[in-house]
Coordinates of C-alpha atoms in Angstrom, one line a residue:
Chain A
M1 CA 22.4 4.5 -124.1
S2 CA 25.1 3.6 -121.6
I3 CA 24.3 0.3 -121.3
G4 CA 27.5 -0.6 -122.5
I5 CA 29.2 1.1 -119.4
A6 CA 26.3 -0.5 -117.1
K7 CA 27.2 -3.8 -118.5
A8 CA 30.9 -3.6 -117.5
K9 CA 30.3 -3.0 -113.8
S10 CA 28.0 -5.6 -113.6
A11 CA 28.1 -9.5 -113.5
V12 CA 24.9 -10.1 -111.8
T13 CA 22.6 -12.9 -112.8
P14 CA 18.9 -11.9 -112.7
D15 CA 16.5 -13.7 -110.5
T16 CA 14.2 -14.9 -113.2
N17 CA 11.7 -17.0 -110.9
P18 CA 8.4 -16.5 -113.0
G19 CA 6.9 -16.9 -109.6
D20 CA 8.2 -13.9 -108.1
P21 CA 5.3 -11.3 -107.5
A22 CA 7.4 -8.2 -108.8
Y23 CA 7.1 -9.9 -112.0
L24 CA 3.3 -10.0 -112.0
K25 CA 3.5 -6.1 -110.8
I26 CA 5.7 -5.1 -113.8
R27 CA 3.5 -7.0 -116.1
D28 CA 0.3 -4.8 -114.8
L29 CA 2.4 -1.9 -115.0
I30 CA 3.4 -2.2 -118.8
Y31 CA -0.4 -3.1 -119.7
R32 CA -1.5 0.2 -117.3
I33 CA 1.3 2.2 -118.9
S34 CA 1.3 0.9 -122.5
G35 CA -1.6 -1.0 -123.3
I36 CA 0.9 -4.5 -124.0
Y37 CA -0.4 -7.5 -122.4
H38 CA 1.4 -10.4 -121.4
A39 CA -0.7 -13.6 -121.1
E40 CA 0.3 -15.9 -118.3
E41 CA 2.0 -18.0 -120.7
K42 CA 4.2 -15.0 -122.1
L43 CA 5.1 -14.1 -118.9
Y44 CA 8.5 -15.4 -119.8
L45 CA 9.1 -13.0 -122.6
L46 CA 8.7 -10.2 -120.2
I47 CA 10.9 -11.9 -117.8
S48 CA 13.5 -12.3 -120.5
R49 CA 13.2 -8.7 -121.4
C50 CA 13.5 -7.5 -117.9
A51 CA 16.3 -9.6 -117.4
R52 CA 18.4 -7.8 -120.1
R53 CA 17.8 -4.2 -118.5
M54 CA 18.5 -6.1 -114.8
V55 CA 21.9 -6.7 -116.0
A56 CA 22.2 -3.3 -117.6
L57 CA 21.5 -2.2 -114.4
G58 CA 23.5 -4.4 -112.2
V59 CA 20.0 -5.4 -110.5
A60 CA 19.7 -8.9 -109.5
S61 CA 16.2 -9.0 -107.6
P62 CA 12.9 -8.3 -109.3
P63 CA 11.5 -6.3 -106.2
E64 CA 14.4 -3.8 -106.9
Y65 CA 14.0 -3.4 -110.6
L66 CA 10.2 -2.7 -109.8
E67 CA 11.5 0.0 -108.0
H68 CA 13.4 1.4 -110.7
L69 CA 10.3 1.3 -112.7
T70 CA 8.4 3.1 -110.4
T71 CA 9.8 5.1 -107.4
W72 CA 13.3 5.9 -108.8
G73 CA 13.9 9.3 -110.2
N74 CA 14.8 7.7 -113.6
R75 CA 11.5 5.7 -113.8
D76 CA 10.4 7.4 -117.3
A77 CA 13.5 6.7 -118.8
E78 CA 13.8 3.0 -117.5
L79 CA 10.4 2.5 -118.6
R80 CA 11.3 3.4 -121.8
L81 CA 14.5 1.5 -121.9
L82 CA 12.2 -1.9 -120.9
L83 CA 9.3 -1.0 -123.7
N84 CA 12.2 -0.5 -126.3
E85 CA 13.6 -3.9 -125.0
I86 CA 9.7 -5.5 -125.2
T87 CA 9.4 -4.3 -128.5
I88 CA 12.7 -4.9 -129.8
G89 CA 12.7 -7.4 -133.0
E90 CA 9.1 -6.8 -134.0
T91 CA 10.1 -5.2 -137.1
Y92 CA 10.9 -7.8 -140.0
M93 CA 8.9 -8.0 -143.1
F94 CA 5.7 -10.2 -143.2
R95 CA 5.9 -10.3 -139.4
H96 CA 2.1 -10.3 -139.0
P97 CA 0.9 -12.4 -141.9
T98 CA -2.7 -12.3 -140.2
Q99 CA -2.8 -9.1 -140.9
L100 CA -2.5 -9.6 -144.6
D101 CA -5.0 -12.3 -144.5
A102 CA -7.8 -10.1 -142.9
L103 CA -7.1 -7.2 -145.3
R104 CA -7.0 -9.8 -148.3
N105 CA -10.0 -11.8 -147.0
V106 CA -12.1 -9.5 -145.6
I107 CA -11.3 -5.8 -145.3
L108 CA -10.2 -5.2 -148.6
P109 CA -13.3 -6.9 -150.6
Q110 CA -15.7 -4.9 -147.9
I111 CA -14.0 -1.7 -149.0
L112 CA -13.8 -2.1 -152.6
Q113 CA -17.6 -3.0 -152.8
V114 CA -18.5 0.2 -151.4
K115 CA -15.9 2.5 -153.0
G116 CA -16.2 0.6 -156.4
L117 CA -19.5 2.2 -156.7
I118 CA -17.8 5.6 -156.7
S119 CA -15.6 6.3 -159.6
L120 CA -12.6 6.9 -158.0
K121 CA -11.1 3.8 -157.5
R122 CA -8.1 4.4 -155.1
L123 CA -7.1 3.2 -151.8
R124 CA -4.9 5.0 -149.1
F125 CA -2.8 3.3 -146.6
W126 CA -0.6 4.5 -143.6
C127 CA 1.8 3.4 -141.7
A128 CA 2.2 5.7 -138.9
G129 CA 5.3 5.0 -136.7
C130 CA 7.0 3.3 -139.6
S131 CA 10.2 2.9 -138.1
T132 CA 12.7 1.3 -140.5
G133 CA 10.5 0.8 -143.2
E134 CA 10.1 -3.1 -143.1
E135 CA 6.0 -2.3 -142.7
P136 CA 5.2 -0.2 -145.8
H137 CA 7.4 -2.1 -147.6
T138 CA 5.6 -5.6 -146.6
L139 CA 2.3 -3.8 -147.3
A140 CA 3.6 -2.7 -150.9
M141 CA 4.8 -5.9 -151.8
F142 CA 1.7 -7.3 -150.5
L143 CA -0.7 -4.7 -152.5
L144 CA 1.7 -5.3 -155.9
E145 CA 0.9 -9.0 -155.5
Q146 CA -2.6 -8.3 -155.7
K147 CA -2.6 -6.1 -158.5
D148 CA -4.0 -8.6 -160.9
K149 CA -6.4 -10.3 -158.7
L150 CA -8.1 -8.2 -156.0
L151 CA -6.9 -5.0 -157.0
A152 CA -7.4 -5.3 -160.7
G153 CA -8.4 -1.7 -162.0
W154 CA -7.5 -0.2 -158.3
T155 CA -4.6 2.5 -157.9
W156 CA -3.3 3.0 -153.8
D157 CA -0.7 5.1 -152.2
I158 CA 1.3 4.2 -149.1
L159 CA 2.0 7.2 -146.9
A160 CA 4.7 6.0 -144.3
T161 CA 5.7 8.2 -141.6
D162 CA 8.1 8.4 -138.4
L163 CA 9.5 11.0 -135.9
N164 CA 12.9 9.6 -136.2
D165 CA 14.9 10.8 -139.1
N166 CA 17.7 8.2 -138.7
S167 CA 14.7 5.5 -138.9
L168 CA 13.4 7.3 -141.9
E169 CA 16.9 7.4 -143.5
I170 CA 17.1 3.5 -143.4
A171 CA 13.6 3.1 -144.7
R172 CA 14.2 5.5 -147.6
A173 CA 17.3 3.6 -148.5
G174 CA 15.4 0.4 -148.3
I175 CA 18.5 -2.0 -147.5
Y176 CA 17.7 -4.9 -145.6
G177 CA 19.7 -8.0 -144.3
E178 CA 18.9 -11.5 -143.8
Y179 CA 16.9 -10.7 -140.4
A180 CA 14.8 -8.1 -141.9
L181 CA 14.0 -10.5 -144.9
R182 CA 13.5 -14.0 -142.7
N183 CA 10.0 -14.2 -143.7
T184 CA 10.4 -12.8 -147.6
S185 CA 9.8 -15.7 -150.0
E186 CA 12.6 -16.2 -152.5
L187 CA 10.3 -15.3 -155.3
L188 CA 9.3 -12.0 -153.6
R189 CA 13.0 -11.3 -152.9
R190 CA 13.5 -11.7 -156.8
K191 CA 10.7 -9.9 -157.9
Y192 CA 11.2 -6.6 -155.7
F193 CA 14.8 -6.4 -154.4
K194 CA 18.1 -6.4 -155.8
D195 CA 21.5 -7.8 -154.5
V196 CA 23.7 -4.9 -153.4
G197 CA 26.5 -7.1 -151.6
D198 CA 27.4 -7.8 -148.2
K199 CA 24.5 -10.2 -148.0
K200 CA 22.1 -7.3 -148.5
L201 CA 19.2 -6.4 -150.6
Q202 CA 17.7 -3.3 -151.5
A203 CA 14.1 -2.2 -152.4
N204 CA 14.1 -2.0 -156.3
D205 CA 12.3 1.2 -158.2
L206 CA 9.0 -0.4 -158.5
L207 CA 8.9 -1.2 -154.8
K208 CA 10.2 2.0 -153.6
S209 CA 8.0 3.7 -156.0
Q210 CA 4.6 2.6 -153.9
I211 CA 5.9 4.3 -151.0
R212 CA 6.1 8.2 -149.8
F213 CA 8.1 8.6 -146.5
D214 CA 7.4 11.6 -144.4
R215 CA 8.6 13.0 -141.2
L216 CA 5.6 13.3 -138.9
N217 CA 5.1 13.7 -135.2
L218 CA 1.5 11.8 -134.3
S219 CA 1.0 14.8 -131.6
D220 CA 1.3 17.3 -133.9
D221 CA -2.3 18.2 -134.0
S222 CA -2.4 20.6 -136.8
K223 CA -0.3 17.9 -139.3
M224 CA -2.5 15.0 -138.1
L225 CA -5.7 17.2 -139.4
F226 CA -4.3 16.6 -142.7
Q227 CA -4.0 13.0 -143.2
K228 CA -7.8 12.6 -144.4
G229 CA -9.3 10.0 -146.2
M230 CA -7.5 7.0 -145.2
D231 CA -8.8 3.6 -145.8
I232 CA -6.3 1.5 -143.5
I233 CA -4.0 2.5 -141.1
F234 CA -1.2 0.7 -139.4
C235 CA 0.3 2.1 -135.8
C236 CA 2.2 -0.9 -134.4
N237 CA 3.9 -0.7 -131.1
V238 CA 3.8 3.2 -131.1
L239 CA 1.1 4.3 -129.1
I240 CA 2.7 2.4 -126.3
Y241 CA 5.3 5.2 -125.3
F242 CA 2.3 7.8 -125.1
D243 CA 0.6 8.7 -122.1
L244 CA -3.2 8.4 -121.8
A245 CA -4.2 11.8 -123.2
S246 CA -2.0 11.8 -125.7
K247 CA -2.9 8.1 -126.7
R248 CA -6.5 9.2 -126.9
R249 CA -5.7 12.5 -129.0
V250 CA -4.0 10.2 -131.3
V251 CA -6.5 7.6 -131.8
Q252 CA -9.3 10.2 -131.8
H253 CA -7.0 11.5 -134.9
F254 CA -7.0 8.3 -136.3
Y255 CA -10.6 7.7 -136.2
S256 CA -11.2 11.1 -138.1
N257 CA -8.6 10.5 -140.6
L258 CA -10.1 7.1 -141.7
L259 CA -13.2 6.8 -143.9
P260 CA -16.3 4.9 -142.7
G261 CA -15.5 1.0 -143.1
G262 CA -11.6 1.9 -142.7
H263 CA -9.5 0.0 -140.2
L264 CA -6.8 0.7 -137.6
F265 CA -4.0 -2.2 -136.7
L266 CA -2.3 -2.0 -133.7
G267 CA 0.5 -4.4 -132.5
H268 CA -0.2 -7.5 -131.9
A269 CA -0.6 -7.4 -128.1
E270 CA -2.1 -3.8 -127.7
S271 CA -5.2 -2.7 -126.7
L272 CA -7.3 0.2 -127.0
F273 CA -9.7 -1.0 -124.0
Q274 CA -10.7 2.4 -121.8
V275 CA -8.6 4.3 -124.3
D276 CA -11.3 4.8 -127.2
D277 CA -15.0 3.8 -127.9
S278 CA -15.6 4.9 -130.9
F279 CA -13.8 2.0 -132.8
R280 CA -15.4 -1.3 -133.2
L281 CA -12.9 -4.2 -132.1
I282 CA -13.0 -7.2 -135.0
H283 CA -11.4 -10.1 -134.4
F284 CA -10.1 -11.9 -137.6
P285 CA -8.4 -15.2 -137.5
G286 CA -5.3 -14.7 -135.4
T287 CA -5.6 -11.0 -135.4
T288 CA -7.6 -8.1 -134.5
A289 CA -8.4 -4.9 -135.6
Y290 CA -10.5 -1.7 -135.1
C291 CA -12.9 -0.5 -137.5
K292 CA -14.5 2.8 -138.1
P293 CA -18.0 2.0 -138.4
T294 CA -20.3 2.9 -141.5
A295 CA -22.8 3.9 -139.1
P296 CA -23.0 5.5 -136.3
P297 CA -23.2 3.3 -133.2
A298 CA -26.8 2.5 -132.2
G299 CA -25.9 2.6 -128.5
G300 CA -24.5 0.0 -126.3
G301 CA -21.2 -0.1 -128.2
K302 CA -18.2 -2.2 -127.0
K303 CA -14.8 -1.2 -127.8
Chain B
M1 CA -37.1 -27.7 -140.0
N2 CA -40.7 -29.1 -140.2
S3 CA -42.2 -31.8 -138.1
T4 CA -41.7 -35.0 -140.2
L5 CA -38.4 -34.3 -140.3
H6 CA -38.2 -33.5 -136.6
A7 CA -40.0 -37.1 -136.0
K8 CA -37.4 -38.9 -138.6
L9 CA -34.5 -37.3 -136.6
E10 CA -35.9 -38.4 -133.5
T11 CA -36.2 -42.0 -134.5
E12 CA -33.0 -41.8 -135.9
I13 CA -31.2 -40.6 -133.2
K14 CA -32.6 -43.8 -131.0
K15 CA -30.4 -45.5 -133.4
L16 CA -27.3 -44.2 -132.5
D17 CA -27.5 -46.5 -129.4
S18 CA -27.4 -49.7 -131.4
I19 CA -25.3 -48.2 -134.3
S20 CA -22.6 -47.0 -132.0
T21 CA -21.2 -48.6 -128.6
A22 CA -20.8 -45.9 -126.1
P23 CA -19.2 -46.7 -123.2
A24 CA -21.0 -48.1 -119.9
I25 CA -19.0 -45.5 -118.0
L26 CA -20.7 -42.9 -120.1
M27 CA -23.9 -42.4 -118.5
P28 CA -22.5 -42.4 -114.6
L29 CA -19.9 -39.9 -116.1
L30 CA -22.7 -37.3 -117.3
D31 CA -23.9 -37.4 -113.5
I32 CA -20.6 -36.6 -112.0
L33 CA -19.8 -33.9 -114.8
R34 CA -22.7 -32.0 -113.7
L35 CA -21.1 -31.7 -110.3
P36 CA -18.7 -28.7 -109.7
S37 CA -15.4 -30.3 -109.4
E38 CA -14.9 -29.8 -105.5
K39 CA -18.3 -31.9 -105.2
I40 CA -16.8 -34.7 -107.7
K41 CA -15.7 -37.6 -105.3
V42 CA -12.1 -38.8 -106.6
E43 CA -13.2 -42.5 -105.8
K44 CA -16.2 -42.4 -107.9
V45 CA -14.1 -41.4 -110.8
V46 CA -11.2 -44.1 -110.3
E47 CA -14.0 -46.6 -110.0
L48 CA -15.3 -45.6 -113.3
I49 CA -12.0 -45.3 -115.0
S50 CA -11.1 -48.7 -113.9
Y51 CA -14.1 -50.4 -115.4
D52 CA -12.9 -49.7 -119.0
G53 CA -9.6 -51.1 -119.7
S54 CA -8.5 -48.7 -122.6
I55 CA -9.9 -45.8 -121.0
A56 CA -7.7 -46.5 -117.9
A57 CA -4.8 -47.0 -120.2
Q58 CA -5.0 -43.5 -121.8
C59 CA -5.2 -42.1 -118.4
L60 CA -1.7 -43.7 -117.5
R61 CA -0.5 -42.5 -120.8
L62 CA -1.3 -39.0 -120.2
A63 CA -0.4 -38.7 -116.7
N64 CA 3.1 -40.1 -117.7
S65 CA 3.4 -37.8 -120.4
P66 CA 6.2 -35.1 -120.3
L67 CA 3.2 -32.4 -120.6
Y68 CA 2.4 -33.5 -116.9
G69 CA 5.9 -33.9 -115.5
R70 CA 6.9 -37.5 -116.7
R71 CA 6.2 -39.0 -113.5
Q72 CA 6.0 -42.7 -113.0
T73 CA 2.2 -43.4 -112.6
E74 CA 1.2 -47.1 -112.3
T75 CA -2.0 -46.9 -110.7
V76 CA -5.3 -45.2 -111.9
R77 CA -5.7 -43.4 -108.5
S78 CA -2.4 -41.7 -108.8
A79 CA -2.9 -40.8 -112.5
V80 CA -6.3 -39.0 -111.2
M81 CA -4.4 -37.3 -108.7
A82 CA -1.4 -36.3 -111.2
L83 CA -4.0 -35.0 -114.1
G84 CA -6.3 -33.1 -111.6
L85 CA -10.0 -34.0 -111.9
E86 CA -10.6 -30.8 -114.2
R87 CA -8.5 -32.4 -117.1
I88 CA -9.6 -36.0 -116.5
R89 CA -13.1 -35.3 -116.6
S90 CA -12.7 -33.4 -120.0
M91 CA -10.5 -36.3 -121.1
L92 CA -12.8 -39.0 -119.9
F93 CA -15.8 -37.3 -122.0
G94 CA -13.8 -37.0 -125.1
L95 CA -12.6 -40.8 -125.0
C96 CA -16.4 -42.0 -123.9
V97 CA -18.1 -39.8 -126.9
N98 CA -15.0 -40.3 -129.1
R99 CA -16.2 -44.1 -129.2
V100 CA -20.0 -42.9 -130.1
V101 CA -18.5 -42.7 -133.6
P102 CA -17.3 -45.5 -135.2
K103 CA -14.0 -45.0 -136.9
D104 CA -15.2 -45.1 -140.3
K105 CA -17.7 -42.9 -139.9
W106 CA -15.5 -39.7 -138.6
V107 CA -16.1 -36.5 -140.8
I108 CA -14.6 -34.1 -139.2
E109 CA -11.0 -34.9 -137.8
P110 CA -11.6 -36.4 -134.2
D111 CA -8.8 -34.3 -132.9
A112 CA -10.0 -31.0 -134.6
F113 CA -13.4 -31.5 -133.2
W114 CA -11.9 -32.3 -129.5
R115 CA -9.7 -29.0 -129.8
H116 CA -12.6 -27.3 -130.9
S117 CA -15.0 -28.3 -127.9
L118 CA -12.4 -28.4 -125.2
G119 CA -11.1 -25.0 -126.5
C120 CA -15.1 -23.8 -126.3
A121 CA -15.5 -25.6 -122.9
L122 CA -12.4 -23.7 -121.4
V123 CA -13.4 -20.3 -123.1
T124 CA -17.0 -20.2 -122.1
Q125 CA -15.7 -21.5 -118.5
R126 CA -13.4 -18.4 -118.4
M127 CA -16.0 -15.9 -119.7
A128 CA -18.4 -17.3 -117.2
K129 CA -16.1 -16.2 -114.3
K130 CA -15.1 -13.0 -115.9
I131 CA -18.7 -11.9 -116.0
E132 CA -19.6 -13.6 -112.4
Y133 CA -22.0 -16.1 -113.8
P134 CA -23.0 -18.3 -110.8
E135 CA -22.0 -21.8 -112.4
P136 CA -18.9 -21.7 -114.2
E137 CA -18.8 -25.6 -114.3
K138 CA -21.8 -25.7 -115.8
A139 CA -20.6 -23.3 -118.5
Y140 CA -17.6 -25.2 -119.0
L141 CA -19.9 -28.4 -119.7
A142 CA -22.1 -26.3 -122.2
G143 CA -18.9 -25.3 -124.2
L144 CA -18.0 -29.0 -124.4
L145 CA -21.3 -30.5 -125.5
H146 CA -22.3 -27.6 -127.7
D147 CA -21.2 -29.5 -130.9
L148 CA -22.5 -33.1 -130.0
G149 CA -24.7 -32.8 -133.2
F150 CA -21.5 -33.5 -135.4
L151 CA -21.5 -36.6 -133.9
V152 CA -24.9 -37.5 -134.8
N153 CA -24.7 -36.2 -138.5
S154 CA -21.5 -38.2 -139.0
V155 CA -22.8 -41.4 -137.9
L156 CA -26.5 -41.0 -139.3
Y157 CA -26.1 -38.9 -142.4
T158 CA -22.1 -39.8 -143.0
E159 CA -21.8 -39.0 -146.6
D160 CA -24.0 -35.8 -146.8
F161 CA -22.3 -34.5 -144.1
R162 CA -18.8 -35.6 -145.6
E163 CA -20.2 -33.3 -148.6
C164 CA -21.3 -30.6 -146.1
L165 CA -17.7 -30.5 -144.9
R166 CA -16.1 -30.5 -148.2
R167 CA -18.1 -27.3 -149.2
A168 CA -17.9 -25.2 -146.3
A169 CA -13.9 -26.1 -146.5
D170 CA -14.0 -25.1 -150.2
Q171 CA -16.0 -21.6 -149.7
Q172 CA -14.4 -21.2 -146.6
V173 CA -17.6 -20.5 -144.7
A174 CA -19.0 -21.9 -141.5
L175 CA -20.4 -25.7 -141.4
H176 CA -24.0 -24.9 -140.3
V177 CA -24.4 -22.5 -142.9
I178 CA -23.9 -25.4 -145.6
E179 CA -25.6 -27.9 -143.0
E180 CA -28.7 -25.8 -143.6
Q181 CA -28.6 -25.9 -147.7
V182 CA -27.6 -29.9 -147.9
L183 CA -29.2 -31.6 -145.1
G184 CA -32.0 -29.1 -144.1
F185 CA -31.2 -29.0 -140.9
T186 CA -27.8 -28.1 -138.7
H187 CA -25.9 -30.1 -136.1
C188 CA -27.6 -27.4 -133.5
E189 CA -30.9 -29.4 -133.9
T190 CA -29.5 -32.9 -133.8
G191 CA -27.3 -31.7 -131.3
Q192 CA -30.4 -30.5 -129.3
M193 CA -32.3 -34.0 -129.6
L194 CA -28.7 -35.8 -129.0
C195 CA -28.6 -34.0 -125.3
E196 CA -32.3 -34.4 -124.8
H197 CA -31.9 -38.2 -125.2
W198 CA -29.5 -38.1 -123.0
G199 CA -31.4 -36.4 -120.6
L200 CA -29.3 -33.4 -119.9
S201 CA -30.6 -30.4 -118.6
K202 CA -32.7 -27.4 -120.6
E203 CA -29.7 -24.9 -120.3
L204 CA -27.3 -27.5 -121.8
V205 CA -29.8 -28.5 -124.5
D206 CA -30.5 -25.0 -125.5
A207 CA -26.8 -24.1 -125.6
A208 CA -26.4 -27.0 -128.2
R209 CA -29.6 -25.9 -130.2
C210 CA -29.4 -21.9 -129.9
H211 CA -25.1 -21.4 -130.6
H212 CA -25.5 -20.1 -134.1
D213 CA -29.0 -18.5 -134.2
V214 CA -28.7 -15.1 -132.8
S215 CA -32.4 -14.7 -133.1
L216 CA -33.0 -17.7 -130.5
L217 CA -30.2 -16.3 -128.2
P218 CA -32.1 -13.6 -126.2
A219 CA -34.9 -16.1 -125.1
A220 CA -32.2 -19.1 -124.4
G221 CA -30.5 -17.6 -121.3
P222 CA -26.9 -16.7 -120.5
L223 CA -25.1 -20.1 -121.2
A224 CA -26.3 -20.1 -124.9
C225 CA -25.0 -16.7 -125.3
L226 CA -21.5 -17.6 -123.4
V227 CA -21.0 -20.8 -126.0
H228 CA -22.4 -18.6 -129.1
L229 CA -19.4 -15.8 -128.2
S230 CA -16.7 -18.7 -127.2
D231 CA -17.5 -20.7 -130.2
L232 CA -16.7 -17.4 -132.3
L233 CA -13.5 -16.6 -130.2
C234 CA -12.4 -20.4 -131.0
R235 CA -13.0 -19.9 -134.8
V236 CA -10.8 -16.7 -134.8
R237 CA -8.1 -18.2 -132.8
Y238 CA -7.4 -21.7 -134.9
L239 CA -9.7 -24.2 -133.0
G240 CA -12.3 -24.3 -135.8
Y241 CA -13.7 -27.3 -137.6
G242 CA -10.1 -28.2 -139.0
Y243 CA -10.2 -25.9 -142.0
E244 CA -9.8 -22.2 -142.9
E245 CA -12.8 -20.0 -142.5
V246 CA -13.0 -16.4 -143.6
I247 CA -14.1 -14.5 -140.5
A248 CA -14.7 -11.4 -138.9
V249 CA -16.5 -11.1 -135.7
D250 CA -17.7 -8.1 -133.9
L251 CA -18.3 -9.5 -130.5
G252 CA -19.2 -6.5 -128.9
G253 CA -21.9 -5.8 -131.5
D254 CA -23.3 -9.5 -131.2
V255 CA -26.8 -10.1 -129.9
A256 CA -25.3 -12.4 -127.3
W257 CA -23.0 -10.0 -125.8
Q258 CA -25.7 -7.3 -126.0
T259 CA -28.1 -10.0 -124.1
L260 CA -25.5 -10.6 -121.6
V261 CA -24.5 -7.2 -120.7
T262 CA -27.9 -6.7 -119.6
T263 CA -27.8 -9.3 -116.8
Y264 CA -24.0 -9.2 -116.6
P265 CA -22.5 -5.7 -116.6
A266 CA -19.0 -7.1 -115.7
L267 CA -18.8 -7.7 -119.3
E268 CA -18.2 -4.3 -120.0
N269 CA -15.2 -4.4 -117.9
M270 CA -13.6 -7.3 -120.1
D271 CA -10.6 -6.1 -122.4
L272 CA -11.1 -8.6 -125.2
V273 CA -7.8 -7.9 -126.6
R274 CA -6.6 -9.3 -123.4
F275 CA -9.0 -11.8 -123.0
T276 CA -8.1 -13.0 -126.4
L277 CA -4.1 -13.2 -125.5
D278 CA -5.0 -14.9 -122.4
I279 CA -7.3 -17.8 -124.0
D280 CA -4.1 -18.0 -126.7
G281 CA -1.6 -19.6 -124.1
A282 CA -4.5 -21.6 -122.7
M283 CA -5.4 -23.1 -126.0
E284 CA -1.7 -24.3 -126.6
Q285 CA -2.5 -26.4 -123.4
I286 CA -5.6 -27.8 -125.0
V287 CA -3.9 -28.5 -128.3
A288 CA -1.1 -30.3 -126.4
T289 CA -3.9 -32.3 -124.4
V290 CA -5.6 -33.3 -127.2
D291 CA -2.5 -34.5 -129.2
S292 CA -1.5 -36.5 -126.1
V293 CA -4.6 -38.2 -125.8
F294 CA -5.6 -38.6 -129.4
G295 CA -1.9 -38.8 -130.5
G296 CA -3.5 -36.7 -133.4
K297 CA -1.5 -34.4 -136.2
R298 CA -1.3 -30.8 -135.7
I299 CA -3.1 -28.1 -137.7
A300 CA -0.7 -25.6 -137.9
A301 CA -1.4 -22.2 -136.7
P302 CA 0.9 -19.0 -137.7
A303 CA 3.0 -18.3 -134.9
T304 CA 2.4 -15.3 -132.8
S305 CA 4.7 -14.2 -130.3

């Protein structure tokens, strides 16, 4: 990225007045393209992310920045950079405790009940687009903590995939600083990490052994077909970079990869509205997930 | 509920008038609240508020709070103007009905009750607008009043109702499920009776009566369906009854949704994730309003950004 150079040439102060209609247009554009929605009260967040890009570009006026996103030749690249800004800081451990609550209180008990009837007491989790590994490590800690409680007598595996080799390398090393661990309790740090100096902690062998990292392109149809028998898929802030057709294809893959009663978690503000209507949208306290119904929908479903 | 119990409840509800001190302005206020906000006369509202010193003081306090611009508001009229009719009417209603329950008889935390009621009012109204329901003001009122039965249960069955809340919180389940077990009736039935006793319209009565019973919803009409869905949405967004509930809601698969969609096809075009994010922001406002009116303690919800 050439942000550094751009920064040097610009000393602009972007106009961050939320009343500027250009920001609403950018909000709608982001929603249309990525499915990420900024409610009225969260518009300031979007504006601050735009402002960073505007500084980098040396653009002060929101309508002009909107042009960068819509009419200029580099609009796709700029959109990607803005999406990067929007999702930055999304990854730290225990970023979405409400998803884990939903798993513990509702989803897993349901799945265990159904699967408990058959002999194989095994669960499959997949973090699709795991980036630098915070999410699968969180999940692994969560599951280990349930080992003698909810999950007594059960085994599981966690598949964590990403397209980016650099991210995967970081994820495999499992070395994290204070930012990534800001929501991780002292107890969990002691149980699942070791001090490697320089204010960093590394996932210990037990934690590492829970996760299988692999390189996977979600658009690679032939590979996607192989990820069967999943109970839970996490895919947070990944689909936002896909166009509608690819997004549909990936979501359909997820659907067939999941077992009936399985759930797909997306990023906090991501929606599959008008992308897919085979999943059922389920509201849990503070979060939502998409459920693959156990029986085929009896018509009149709602995405 | 059998007819003996029904008759007993009806007699009991009439006692409410003597046990509690509903402010004199409550009835005229109900008349005003039935109108769409553009038809409400500011002068009439100012007059009503001025009748009641403590309510007038609360209005001034709220108008002067940082939430609404910290301006120096010294008259009831300017407080009404500063807050806007929408906010005033919710607040007034809250304050009035608040007094229906004597201090020592509150079972649910008053501010949890008001957050849920105001939250439901707002969500019902917003959803009504989205689906192009012709009377969003009425929808607001239906949401505001749907749980009045809790007040009846608090005043008339204080100890039993306290037990209901304790068990519901322990088991992390919906309160009406436990009410049915412990009391033999729910706040839906007592709410219905209070609404009837106060002479509210049939639709509002039905919204109170049916909002937890999906078997009644198809016949009860759109308001009851809207309130049912809003109540669920509020409960999954930390505006429940003040305790943690284990709950999973498939709104699109709900009877109320299916019923509404036949008359209001616009519902199909509602992105529920987006709608939920929209109401999250509005709910922060509600919590702030309730806190500033009741000076209550907050029930912290996990931060979502």
